[in-house]
C-alpha cells in the first residue's frame, strides 16, 4: 500500500495513478492522524500484542478503528 499526500482533492484527481475506486480515502491528514493514533496501531510494540488484540480492550480498539476507516467504493 502506498500513501500519497496531495494539496487538494483536485491535485489527487490529476495524479496519473488516480483511481476512482479510492475516492473514499481522500481525507484530510488530520483524519488519517486520528486513524493511525488508534490503540490498535499504537500498541503494536507490546510483547503481548496478539493476545492483547483478542482482549476486550483490543476488540474495542479494533471496533473504533473500523468506524474511522473509509469505505471503499465500487
Short mmCIF file of C-alpha atoms in Angstrom, two decimals:
data_model
loop_
_atom_site.label_atom_id
_atom_site.label_comp_id
_atom_site.label_asym_id
_atom_site.label_seq_id
_atom_site.Cartn_x
_atom_site.Cartn_y
_atom_site.Cartn_z
CA UNK A 1 0.00 0.00 0.00
CA UNK A 2 1.28 3.44 -0.88
CA UNK A 3 0.26 6.67 0.74
CA UNK A 4 0.45 9.89 -1.21
CA UNK A 5 -0.22 13.32 0.22
CA UNK A 6 -1.80 15.92 -2.03
CA UNK A 7 -2.57 19.60 -1.52
CA UNK A 8 -6.15 19.13 -2.59
CA UNK A 9 -8.61 16.66 -4.00
CA UNK A 10 -8.09 18.31 -7.39
CA UNK A 11 -4.37 17.53 -7.24
CA UNK A 12 -5.13 13.93 -6.31
CA UNK A 13 -7.57 13.56 -9.19
CA UNK A 14 -4.96 14.95 -11.60
CA UNK A 15 -2.35 12.38 -10.47
CA UNK A 16 -1.67 9.77 -13.19
CA UNK A 17 -2.14 6.98 -10.66
CA UNK A 18 -5.57 8.19 -9.52
CA UNK A 19 -8.29 5.54 -9.39
CA UNK A 20 -11.98 6.48 -8.86
CA UNK A 21 -12.46 3.45 -6.60
CA UNK A 22 -10.22 5.07 -3.98
CA UNK A 23 -12.14 8.34 -3.69
CA UNK A 24 -13.31 7.37 -0.18
CA UNK A 25 -9.70 7.51 1.04
CA UNK A 26 -9.29 11.17 0.09
CA UNK A 27 -9.40 12.68 3.56
CA UNK A 28 -7.51 15.41 5.40
CA UNK A 29 -4.24 14.43 7.05
CA UNK A 30 -5.83 15.14 10.45
CA UNK A 31 -8.34 12.32 9.83
CA UNK A 32 -5.55 9.92 8.87
CA UNK A 33 -3.64 11.00 12.01
CA UNK A 34 -6.69 10.07 14.12
CA UNK A 35 -6.86 6.69 12.38
CA UNK A 36 -3.20 5.88 12.96
CA UNK A 37 -3.31 7.10 16.57
CA UNK A 38 -5.86 4.40 17.40
CA UNK A 39 -4.59 1.96 20.05
CA UNK A 40 -4.75 -0.87 17.50
CA UNK A 41 -1.75 0.81 15.82
CA UNK A 42 -0.13 2.37 18.90
CA UNK A 43 0.01 -0.89 20.84
CA UNK A 44 1.88 -2.87 18.14
CA UNK A 45 5.08 -2.69 20.18
CA UNK A 46 3.59 -4.69 23.04
CA UNK A 47 5.22 -8.03 23.70
CA UNK A 48 1.71 -9.47 24.10
CA UNK A 49 0.18 -7.64 21.11
CA UNK A 50 -1.52 -10.69 19.57
CA UNK A 51 -3.07 -11.64 22.90
CA UNK A 52 -3.98 -8.01 23.54
CA UNK A 53 -5.85 -7.81 20.22
CA UNK A 54 -8.06 -10.65 21.45
CA UNK A 55 -8.77 -8.92 24.76
CA UNK A 56 -11.74 -6.65 25.40
CA UNK A 57 -9.50 -3.57 25.08
CA UNK A 58 -8.09 -4.82 21.78
CA UNK A 59 -11.52 -5.66 20.43
CA UNK A 60 -12.79 -2.21 21.42
CA UNK A 61 -9.80 -0.57 19.70
CA UNK A 62 -10.45 -2.58 16.54
CA UNK A 63 -14.14 -1.67 16.57
CA UNK A 64 -13.35 2.04 16.89
CA UNK A 65 -10.70 1.74 14.18
CA UNK A 66 -13.16 0.16 11.75
CA UNK A 67 -15.57 3.03 12.39
CA UNK A 68 -12.86 5.53 11.35
CA UNK A 69 -11.71 3.76 8.20
CA UNK A 70 -13.10 4.87 4.84
CA UNK A 71 -15.36 2.50 2.97
CA UNK A 72 -14.03 1.59 -0.47
CA UNK A 73 -16.39 2.43 -3.28
CA UNK A 74 -17.02 0.24 -6.24
#
